[in-house]
Amino acid sequence: MGKTSIRIKLITYFLILLLVIIVVIETVKRITGDFYLAQGLSVALAMGIGTIFGIIFSRSLTLRLNKLSNAAREISDGNLTRDIEVISEDEIRDLEEIFSLMVKHLRTLLLDMKSVSIKIHETNSNLTKLAKKLLESSNDIDVTAKSIAKSSEDQTEIVRNTTIKLESGIKAMDELVNQSSHTISKVDEAIKKTQKGETNARETLSHLETVLKEMGEYSQPIIKLPDKVEKIKVVTNVMEAIAQKTDLLSLNASIEATRAGESGKGFAIVAEEIRNMAENSKQSSQAITRLVEDILTDNKFLKEFLVKNQRDLDKGREIIRGIVQTFGDMLYGVKEIFSEIKSMEESTIRQAKELRSFSDKFKELASFASQNYKSTQKTTIVTRNQKVEVKKIVSAIRLLDRLSEKMIETQQLFTLPELPKESKENPLEENQI
């Protein structure tokens, strides 16, 4: 049905009124022929008809406005169960449609508010539970982070102490390597000295062998000397026997010269000389005999000394040979010690390298432990900040929950019509559609 404007209605009523006045004037003028009477009747009739039209029009307009006013009053009181009837065919219809649309929008808005409030309340409950769990998890994480931080700190301290001990061990091994190098140099010097001592001992033994050989050669004449001296003694015995015989001969010659008298004086002198010569020969042979006996005695002592000296030399030779053997054994032992110390030095160097590698790894481990400690400290700080933020979120959730409760209380101030079940379950979806 088309909509008629109030202005058109007023113009229509006005034209009808003019038409009635004109008709009345013309009719009265024809009947009475009095123009003024016709105008007076037309004015009175126009006023009456205008009043009737005004009352009808104003009553219709007032009735509809009163309905809208009553509906607005009920809406202001919270009653949204009443539907706004759209019955007008003029500009009031726009107002009725706007009121009707407003009521529908308010209903939808309140239903959405109710649904949103319920969902906010439910969501707040879930968020509160989640926040509590998050707080509990944050507390657990905080406790765990503190435990990890304490363990990391202890681990860092242990690694630091171990690194210090390793560094001390490395220094000790370096000192041991230096001592081993010094010992190796000393042992090498000892080897050289031992080799030189062995060479000198061998040269001494060779020289002693030569000396013993020469002494043996030199002692042979001394050993043969008693035989020669014995021969001299035999000669002296012969000379003594000759001297005795010569003495006897000179004695016989003297006796014969005495018997001869003067003629035997020359012979007596010769006999005397012969006796003197025999006496001298006897004395000389006796002296030679004593000298030979002295030589034999000295030769005996010399022979005993040579024999003893030979035994001592043989003993010295054995001692020198033992010394040479000892030098050889010492050289072999020193070489063995040199080899062992050299091997020990190489092992110590390898161990020092491994310990340095361990020390580097422990330093890296200490760095990682320190970083882990710092990270756990940061985690603890972040966890504490998270707990503060979660508490703020909980406060915001509680504030939102209070707001949702207030929205529900506000919505409860309005009375809504009963909706179908589907509309009750999904008012938001219906509004979105």
Short mmCIF file of C-alpha atoms in Angstrom, two decimals:
data_model
loop_
_atom_site.label_atom_id
_atom_site.label_comp_id
_atom_site.label_asym_id
_atom_site.label_seq_id
_atom_site.Cartn_x
_atom_site.Cartn_y
_atom_site.Cartn_z
CA MET A 1 0.00 0.00 0.00
CA GLY A 2 1.33 3.49 -0.93
CA LYS A 3 2.22 5.99 1.74
CA THR A 4 0.24 9.32 1.86
CA SER A 5 1.99 12.39 3.17
CA ILE A 6 0.41 14.51 5.95
CA ARG A 7 1.03 17.58 3.84
CA ILE A 8 -0.98 16.09 0.97
CA LYS A 9 -3.76 15.24 3.39
CA LEU A 10 -3.79 18.81 4.71
CA ILE A 11 -3.83 20.23 1.17
CA THR A 12 -6.61 17.80 0.27
CA TYR A 13 -8.61 18.80 3.36
CA PHE A 14 -8.00 22.47 2.55
CA LEU A 15 -9.14 22.05 -1.07
CA ILE A 16 -12.26 20.19 0.09
CA LEU A 17 -12.91 22.98 2.57
CA LEU A 18 -12.55 25.63 -0.19
CA LEU A 19 -14.78 23.63 -2.46
CA VAL A 20 -17.42 23.39 0.28
CA ILE A 21 -17.16 27.13 0.95
CA ILE A 22 -17.48 27.96 -2.74
CA VAL A 23 -20.42 25.60 -3.14
CA VAL A 24 -22.09 27.04 -0.01
CA ILE A 25 -21.52 30.60 -1.15
CA GLU A 26 -22.92 29.96 -4.59
CA THR A 27 -25.87 28.01 -3.20
CA VAL A 28 -26.72 30.65 -0.59
CA LYS A 29 -26.22 33.41 -3.09
CA ARG A 30 -28.64 31.80 -5.50
CA ILE A 31 -31.14 31.04 -2.84
CA THR A 32 -31.05 34.30 -0.94
CA GLY A 33 -29.26 36.56 -3.25
CA ASP A 34 -27.47 38.02 -0.19
CA PHE A 35 -23.72 37.98 -0.71
CA TYR A 36 -22.77 38.78 2.88
CA LEU A 37 -25.07 36.15 4.25
CA ALA A 38 -23.49 33.68 1.88
CA GLN A 39 -20.02 34.63 3.10
CA GLY A 40 -21.04 34.41 6.76
CA LEU A 41 -22.61 30.98 6.30
CA SER A 42 -19.61 29.82 4.31
CA VAL A 43 -17.24 31.05 7.02
CA ALA A 44 -19.26 29.36 9.76
CA LEU A 45 -19.55 26.19 7.72
CA ALA A 46 -15.80 26.30 6.89
CA MET A 47 -14.94 26.73 10.55
CA GLY A 48 -17.19 23.86 11.52
CA ILE A 49 -15.93 21.55 8.83
CA GLY A 50 -12.32 22.69 9.52
CA THR A 51 -12.85 21.98 13.22
CA ILE A 52 -14.25 18.53 12.47
CA PHE A 53 -11.40 17.74 10.08
CA GLY A 54 -8.88 19.12 12.62
CA ILE A 55 -10.35 17.00 15.42
CA ILE A 56 -10.36 13.87 13.23
CA PHE A 57 -6.82 14.52 11.96
CA SER A 58 -5.39 15.48 15.36
CA ARG A 59 -7.11 12.54 17.09
CA SER A 60 -5.65 10.13 14.50
CA LEU A 61 -2.20 11.69 14.80
CA THR A 62 -2.39 11.95 18.61
CA LEU A 63 -3.56 8.35 18.95
CA ARG A 64 -0.66 7.02 16.96
CA LEU A 65 1.85 9.28 18.72
CA ASN A 66 0.44 8.19 22.09
CA LYS A 67 0.94 4.56 21.06
CA LEU A 68 4.56 5.33 20.16
CA SER A 69 4.98 7.30 23.38
CA ASN A 70 3.54 4.46 25.47
CA ALA A 71 5.78 2.00 23.62
CA ALA A 72 8.80 4.24 24.27
CA ARG A 73 7.80 4.50 27.94
CA GLU A 74 7.55 0.71 28.22
CA ILE A 75 10.91 0.34 26.48
CA SER A 76 12.40 2.84 28.92
CA ASP A 77 10.98 0.69 31.72
CA GLY A 78 12.76 -2.31 30.20
CA ASN A 79 9.81 -4.01 28.54
CA LEU A 80 10.82 -5.15 25.08
CA THR A 81 8.08 -7.71 24.69
CA ARG A 82 5.72 -5.33 22.92
CA ASP A 83 5.87 -5.08 19.14
CA ILE A 84 5.41 -1.71 17.48
CA GLU A 85 2.49 -1.88 15.04
CA VAL A 86 3.09 -0.16 11.73
CA ILE A 87 -0.45 1.06 10.81
CA SER A 88 0.08 4.61 9.54
CA GLU A 89 0.19 5.58 5.92
CA ASP A 90 1.96 8.89 6.38
CA GLU A 91 5.18 10.26 7.90
CA ILE A 92 4.26 8.66 11.24
CA ARG A 93 4.85 5.32 9.54
CA ASP A 94 8.53 6.19 9.28
CA LEU A 95 8.59 6.84 13.02
CA GLU A 96 6.72 3.60 13.69
CA GLU A 97 9.11 1.65 11.47
CA ILE A 98 12.10 3.31 13.16
CA PHE A 99 10.64 2.48 16.60
CA SER A 100 9.95 -1.09 15.51
CA LEU A 101 13.47 -1.47 14.07
CA MET A 102 14.92 0.09 17.22
CA VAL A 103 13.03 -2.40 19.39
CA LYS A 104 14.29 -5.29 17.26
CA HIS A 105 17.83 -3.96 17.39
CA LEU A 106 17.58 -3.48 21.15
CA ARG A 107 16.29 -7.02 21.54
CA THR A 108 19.10 -8.34 19.36
CA LEU A 109 21.61 -6.15 21.18
CA LEU A 110 20.43 -7.31 24.59
CA LEU A 111 20.38 -10.91 23.47
CA ASP A 112 23.88 -10.47 22.09
CA MET A 113 24.92 -8.78 25.31
CA LYS A 114 23.45 -11.65 27.29
CA SER A 115 25.13 -14.24 25.11
CA VAL A 116 28.40 -12.32 25.13
CA SER A 117 28.18 -11.86 28.90
CA ILE A 118 27.57 -15.58 29.38
CA LYS A 119 30.43 -16.44 27.04
CA ILE A 120 32.66 -13.84 28.70
CA HIS A 121 31.76 -15.33 32.07
CA GLU A 122 32.49 -18.83 30.83
CA THR A 123 35.65 -17.65 29.09
CA ASN A 124 36.70 -15.81 32.24
CA SER A 125 36.17 -19.00 34.24
CA ASN A 126 38.30 -20.94 31.76
CA LEU A 127 40.88 -18.15 31.63
CA THR A 128 40.94 -18.03 35.42
CA LYS A 129 41.58 -21.78 35.52
CA LEU A 130 44.22 -21.43 32.83
CA ALA A 131 45.76 -18.49 34.66
CA LYS A 132 45.88 -20.56 37.86
CA LYS A 133 47.50 -23.41 35.96
CA LEU A 134 49.85 -20.91 34.32
CA LEU A 135 50.72 -19.50 37.73
CA GLU A 136 51.30 -23.01 39.05
CA SER A 137 53.41 -23.79 35.97
CA SER A 138 55.25 -20.49 36.42
CA ASN A 139 55.90 -21.40 40.05
CA ASP A 140 57.11 -24.84 38.98
CA ILE A 141 59.24 -23.26 36.25
CA ASP A 142 60.55 -20.74 38.78
CA VAL A 143 61.42 -23.51 41.24
CA THR A 144 62.95 -25.61 38.45
CA ALA A 145 64.84 -22.61 37.07
CA LYS A 146 66.17 -21.83 40.55
CA SER A 147 67.19 -25.47 40.97
CA ILE A 148 68.82 -25.44 37.53
CA ALA A 149 70.50 -22.13 38.35
CA LYS A 150 71.78 -23.58 41.65
CA SER A 151 72.96 -26.73 39.83
CA SER A 152 74.53 -24.59 37.09
CA GLU A 153 76.24 -22.46 39.71
CA ASP A 154 77.53 -25.58 41.50
CA GLN A 155 78.53 -27.08 38.17
CA THR A 156 80.32 -23.86 37.23
CA GLU A 157 82.16 -23.90 40.56
CA ILE A 158 83.08 -27.59 40.17
CA VAL A 159 84.24 -27.03 36.59
CA ARG A 160 86.20 -23.95 37.70
CA ASN A 161 87.88 -25.90 40.51
CA THR A 162 88.54 -28.82 38.15
CA THR A 163 90.00 -26.42 35.59
CA ILE A 164 92.25 -24.91 38.28
CA LYS A 165 93.38 -28.40 39.30
CA LEU A 166 93.95 -29.30 35.65
CA GLU A 167 95.97 -26.13 35.17
CA SER A 168 97.96 -27.03 38.28
CA GLY A 169 98.42 -30.57 36.94
CA ILE A 170 99.49 -29.18 33.55
CA LYS A 171 102.00 -26.89 35.28
CA ALA A 172 103.26 -29.85 37.32
CA MET A 173 103.54 -31.91 34.12
CA ASP A 174 105.35 -29.05 32.39
CA GLU A 175 107.75 -28.91 35.32
CA LEU A 176 108.06 -32.70 35.10
CA VAL A 177 108.76 -32.40 31.36
CA ASN A 178 111.38 -29.75 32.08
CA GLN A 179 112.87 -31.92 34.81
CA SER A 180 112.75 -34.90 32.45
CA SER A 181 114.53 -32.83 29.79
CA HIS A 182 117.09 -31.74 32.37
CA THR A 183 117.41 -35.33 33.59
CA ILE A 184 117.76 -36.55 29.99
CA SER A 185 120.53 -34.04 29.41
CA LYS A 186 122.19 -35.17 32.65
CA VAL A 187 121.72 -38.84 31.71
CA ASP A 188 123.08 -38.10 28.23
CA GLU A 189 126.06 -36.41 29.86
CA ALA A 190 126.39 -39.40 32.20
CA ILE A 191 126.27 -41.72 29.17
CA LYS A 192 129.05 -39.73 27.54
CA LYS A 193 131.07 -39.74 30.76
CA THR A 194 130.40 -43.46 31.25
CA GLN A 195 131.45 -44.14 27.67
CA LYS A 196 134.53 -42.03 28.23
CA GLY A 197 135.17 -43.84 31.55
CA GLU A 198 134.74 -47.19 29.85
CA THR A 199 137.11 -46.09 27.07
CA ASN A 200 139.62 -44.85 29.65
CA ALA A 201 139.24 -48.07 31.63
CA ARG A 202 139.79 -50.13 28.48
CA GLU A 203 142.82 -47.98 27.62
CA THR A 204 144.09 -48.40 31.22
CA LEU A 205 143.54 -52.15 30.99
CA SER A 206 145.36 -52.25 27.66
CA HIS A 207 148.17 -50.11 29.08
CA LEU A 208 148.28 -52.35 32.15
CA GLU A 209 148.46 -55.42 29.94
CA THR A 210 151.36 -53.79 28.13
CA VAL A 211 153.02 -52.88 31.44
CA LEU A 212 152.50 -56.41 32.77
CA LYS A 213 153.91 -57.83 29.59
CA GLU A 214 156.91 -55.51 29.79
CA MET A 215 157.32 -56.28 33.52
CA GLY A 216 157.18 -59.96 32.66
CA GLU A 217 159.86 -59.39 30.06
CA TYR A 218 161.88 -57.25 32.48
CA SER A 219 161.54 -59.79 35.31
CA GLN A 220 162.91 -62.65 33.23
CA PRO A 221 166.55 -61.52 33.61
CA ILE A 222 165.96 -61.02 37.32
CA ILE A 223 164.48 -64.51 37.54
CA LYS A 224 167.47 -65.86 35.62
CA LEU A 225 169.92 -63.86 37.79
CA PRO A 226 170.10 -66.47 40.65
CA ASP A 227 171.30 -69.10 38.18
CA LYS A 228 173.99 -66.78 36.91
CA VAL A 229 174.86 -65.78 40.44
CA GLU A 230 175.07 -69.46 41.36
CA LYS A 231 177.55 -69.82 38.51
CA ILE A 232 179.49 -66.88 39.92
CA LYS A 233 179.36 -68.58 43.32
CA VAL A 234 180.76 -71.75 41.72
CA VAL A 235 183.53 -69.67 40.17
CA THR A 236 184.22 -68.05 43.53
CA ASN A 237 184.32 -71.47 45.15
CA VAL A 238 186.79 -72.53 42.49
CA MET A 239 188.80 -69.35 43.07
CA GLU A 240 188.70 -69.98 46.84
CA ALA A 241 189.81 -73.55 46.28
CA ILE A 242 192.59 -72.27 44.00
CA ALA A 243 193.49 -69.72 46.65
CA GLN A 244 193.64 -72.42 49.32
CA LYS A 245 195.78 -74.55 47.07
CA THR A 246 197.92 -71.56 46.20
CA ASP A 247 198.26 -70.82 49.90
CA LEU A 248 199.29 -74.41 50.53
CA LEU A 249 201.64 -74.18 47.58
CA SER A 250 203.13 -70.93 48.90
CA LEU A 251 203.42 -72.51 52.32
CA ASN A 252 205.27 -75.49 50.84
CA ALA A 253 207.37 -73.06 48.81
CA SER A 254 208.27 -71.15 51.94
CA ILE A 255 209.17 -74.31 53.70
CA GLU A 256 211.37 -75.34 50.78
CA ALA A 257 212.90 -71.85 50.57
CA THR A 258 213.73 -72.01 54.22
CA ARG A 259 215.34 -75.29 53.66
CA ALA A 260 217.30 -73.89 50.76
CA GLY A 261 218.64 -71.04 52.82
CA GLU A 262 220.23 -68.15 50.98
CA SER A 263 219.59 -69.62 47.67
CA GLY A 264 215.94 -69.94 48.50
CA LYS A 265 215.41 -66.29 49.57
CA GLY A 266 214.17 -65.25 46.13
CA PHE A 267 211.97 -68.21 46.05
CA ALA A 268 210.76 -67.38 49.53
CA ILE A 269 209.90 -63.88 48.37
CA VAL A 270 207.96 -65.38 45.47
CA ALA A 271 206.26 -67.77 47.81
CA GLU A 272 205.39 -64.88 50.08
CA GLU A 273 203.89 -62.97 47.18
CA ILE A 274 202.06 -66.04 46.08
CA ARG A 275 200.74 -66.44 49.60
CA ASN A 276 199.72 -62.82 49.68
CA MET A 277 198.08 -63.19 46.29
CA ALA A 278 196.30 -66.33 47.50
CA GLU A 279 195.22 -64.51 50.64
CA ASN A 280 193.94 -61.62 48.53
CA SER A 281 192.22 -64.05 46.18
CA LYS A 282 190.71 -65.78 49.17
CA GLN A 283 189.54 -62.52 50.63
CA SER A 284 188.22 -61.41 47.23
CA SER A 285 186.42 -64.67 46.71
CA GLN A 286 184.98 -64.43 50.21
CA ALA A 287 183.86 -60.88 49.49
CA ILE A 288 182.44 -62.01 46.16
CA THR A 289 180.74 -64.88 47.97
CA ARG A 290 179.22 -62.53 50.49
CA LEU A 291 178.22 -60.21 47.68
CA VAL A 292 176.71 -63.11 45.78
CA GLU A 293 174.89 -64.24 48.88
CA ASP A 294 173.62 -60.69 49.37
CA ILE A 295 172.57 -60.61 45.73
CA LEU A 296 170.86 -63.97 46.14
CA THR A 297 169.12 -62.72 49.28
CA ASP A 298 168.09 -59.49 47.53
CA ASN A 299 167.11 -61.44 44.47
CA LYS A 300 164.97 -63.70 46.64
CA PHE A 301 163.21 -60.68 48.12
CA LEU A 302 162.98 -59.13 44.65
CA LYS A 303 161.57 -62.37 43.26
CA GLU A 304 159.03 -62.55 46.08
CA PHE A 305 158.22 -58.86 45.45
CA LEU A 306 157.83 -59.51 41.73
CA VAL A 307 155.61 -62.51 42.39
CA LYS A 308 153.55 -60.48 44.83
CA ASN A 309 153.52 -57.56 42.42
CA GLN A 310 152.44 -59.91 39.66
CA ARG A 311 149.61 -61.19 41.82
CA ASP A 312 148.65 -57.60 42.69
CA LEU A 313 148.82 -56.65 39.03
CA ASP A 314 146.70 -59.64 38.11
CA LYS A 315 144.27 -58.63 40.83
CA GLY A 316 144.36 -55.04 39.55
CA ARG A 317 143.78 -56.34 36.05
CA GLU A 318 140.74 -58.24 37.27
CA ILE A 319 139.57 -55.14 39.15
CA ILE A 320 140.03 -52.99 36.06
CA ARG A 321 138.23 -55.61 34.00
CA GLY A 322 135.47 -55.52 36.62
CA ILE A 323 135.51 -51.73 36.37
CA VAL A 324 135.27 -51.98 32.58
CA GLN A 325 132.43 -54.48 32.96
CA THR A 326 130.84 -52.20 35.55
CA PHE A 327 131.18 -49.25 33.17
CA GLY A 328 129.58 -51.39 30.46
CA ASP A 329 126.75 -52.40 32.78
CA MET A 330 126.42 -48.80 33.92
CA LEU A 331 126.36 -47.66 30.32
CA TYR A 332 123.70 -50.23 29.49
CA GLY A 333 121.69 -49.29 32.61
CA VAL A 334 122.07 -45.57 31.93
CA LYS A 335 120.93 -46.13 28.35
CA GLU A 336 117.95 -48.09 29.65
CA ILE A 337 117.21 -45.26 32.11
CA PHE A 338 117.64 -42.76 29.26
CA SER A 339 115.17 -44.73 27.15
CA GLU A 340 112.69 -44.99 30.04
CA ILE A 341 113.01 -41.28 30.89
CA LYS A 342 112.67 -40.39 27.20
CA SER A 343 109.56 -42.56 26.96
CA MET A 344 108.29 -41.03 30.21
CA GLU A 345 108.92 -37.55 28.81
CA GLU A 346 107.00 -38.38 25.62
CA SER A 347 104.15 -39.87 27.69
CA THR A 348 104.17 -36.82 29.95
CA ILE A 349 104.06 -34.50 26.91
CA ARG A 350 101.14 -36.49 25.47
CA GLN A 351 99.38 -36.43 28.83
CA ALA A 352 100.03 -32.67 29.10
CA LYS A 353 98.52 -32.19 25.63
CA GLU A 354 95.51 -34.32 26.59
CA LEU A 355 95.17 -32.41 29.86
CA ARG A 356 95.34 -29.13 27.92
CA SER A 357 92.63 -30.48 25.64
CA PHE A 358 90.63 -31.49 28.73
CA SER A 359 91.31 -28.04 30.19
CA ASP A 360 90.02 -26.37 27.01
CA LYS A 361 86.93 -28.61 27.07
CA PHE A 362 86.40 -27.81 30.76
CA LYS A 363 86.77 -24.11 29.99
CA GLU A 364 84.13 -24.48 27.27
CA LEU A 365 82.01 -26.45 29.74
CA ALA A 366 82.50 -23.69 32.32
CA SER A 367 81.47 -21.12 29.69
CA PHE A 368 78.40 -23.21 28.81
CA ALA A 369 77.57 -23.65 32.50
CA SER A 370 77.97 -19.91 33.05
CA GLN A 371 75.74 -19.19 30.05
CA ASN A 372 73.27 -21.77 31.35
CA TYR A 373 73.35 -20.08 34.75
CA LYS A 374 72.75 -16.67 33.13
CA SER A 375 69.96 -18.14 30.98
CA THR A 376 68.32 -19.72 34.01
CA GLN A 377 68.64 -16.40 35.84
CA LYS A 378 66.97 -14.70 32.88
CA THR A 379 64.35 -17.47 32.85
CA THR A 380 63.73 -16.86 36.54
CA ILE A 381 63.36 -13.13 35.93
CA VAL A 382 61.09 -13.74 32.93
CA THR A 383 59.07 -16.23 34.99
CA ARG A 384 58.68 -13.70 37.77
CA ASN A 385 57.66 -11.05 35.25
CA GLN A 386 55.31 -13.60 33.71
CA LYS A 387 53.80 -14.25 37.14
CA VAL A 388 53.29 -10.50 37.55
CA GLU A 389 51.75 -10.28 34.07
CA VAL A 390 49.57 -13.31 34.78
CA LYS A 391 48.41 -11.69 37.98
CA LYS A 392 47.60 -8.57 35.97
CA ILE A 393 45.74 -10.76 33.48
CA VAL A 394 43.85 -12.38 36.36
CA SER A 395 42.97 -8.92 37.64
CA ALA A 396 41.83 -7.94 34.14
CA ILE A 397 39.83 -11.18 33.89
CA ARG A 398 38.19 -10.46 37.23
CA LEU A 399 37.43 -6.92 36.09
CA LEU A 400 36.02 -8.29 32.83
CA ASP A 401 34.02 -10.83 34.83
CA ARG A 402 32.57 -8.02 36.94
CA LEU A 403 31.77 -6.09 33.78
CA SER A 404 30.06 -9.16 32.29
CA GLU A 405 28.08 -9.58 35.50
CA LYS A 406 27.15 -5.92 35.32
CA MET A 407 26.12 -6.43 31.66
CA ILE A 408 23.97 -9.37 32.72
CA GLU A 409 22.45 -7.28 35.50
CA THR A 410 21.83 -4.49 32.98
CA GLN A 411 20.29 -6.94 30.53
CA GLN A 412 18.11 -8.35 33.28
CA LEU A 413 16.53 -4.88 33.59
CA PHE A 414 14.88 -5.55 30.22
CA THR A 415 12.07 -8.01 29.58
CA LEU A 416 12.48 -9.85 26.30
CA PRO A 417 9.92 -11.92 24.43
CA GLU A 418 10.29 -15.69 24.32
CA LEU A 419 12.32 -16.70 21.28
CA PRO A 420 12.49 -20.02 19.48
CA LYS A 421 14.97 -22.56 20.85
CA GLU A 422 17.43 -22.13 18.00
CA SER A 423 17.36 -18.37 18.42
CA LYS A 424 18.02 -18.77 22.15
CA GLU A 425 20.96 -21.04 21.53
CA ASN A 426 22.65 -18.97 18.83
CA PRO A 427 21.61 -15.32 19.07
CA LEU A 428 25.05 -14.16 17.95
CA GLU A 429 25.00 -16.37 14.88
CA GLU A 430 21.51 -15.16 14.05
CA ASN A 431 22.70 -11.57 14.38
CA GLN A 432 25.72 -12.26 12.22
CA ILE A 433 23.49 -13.87 9.60
#
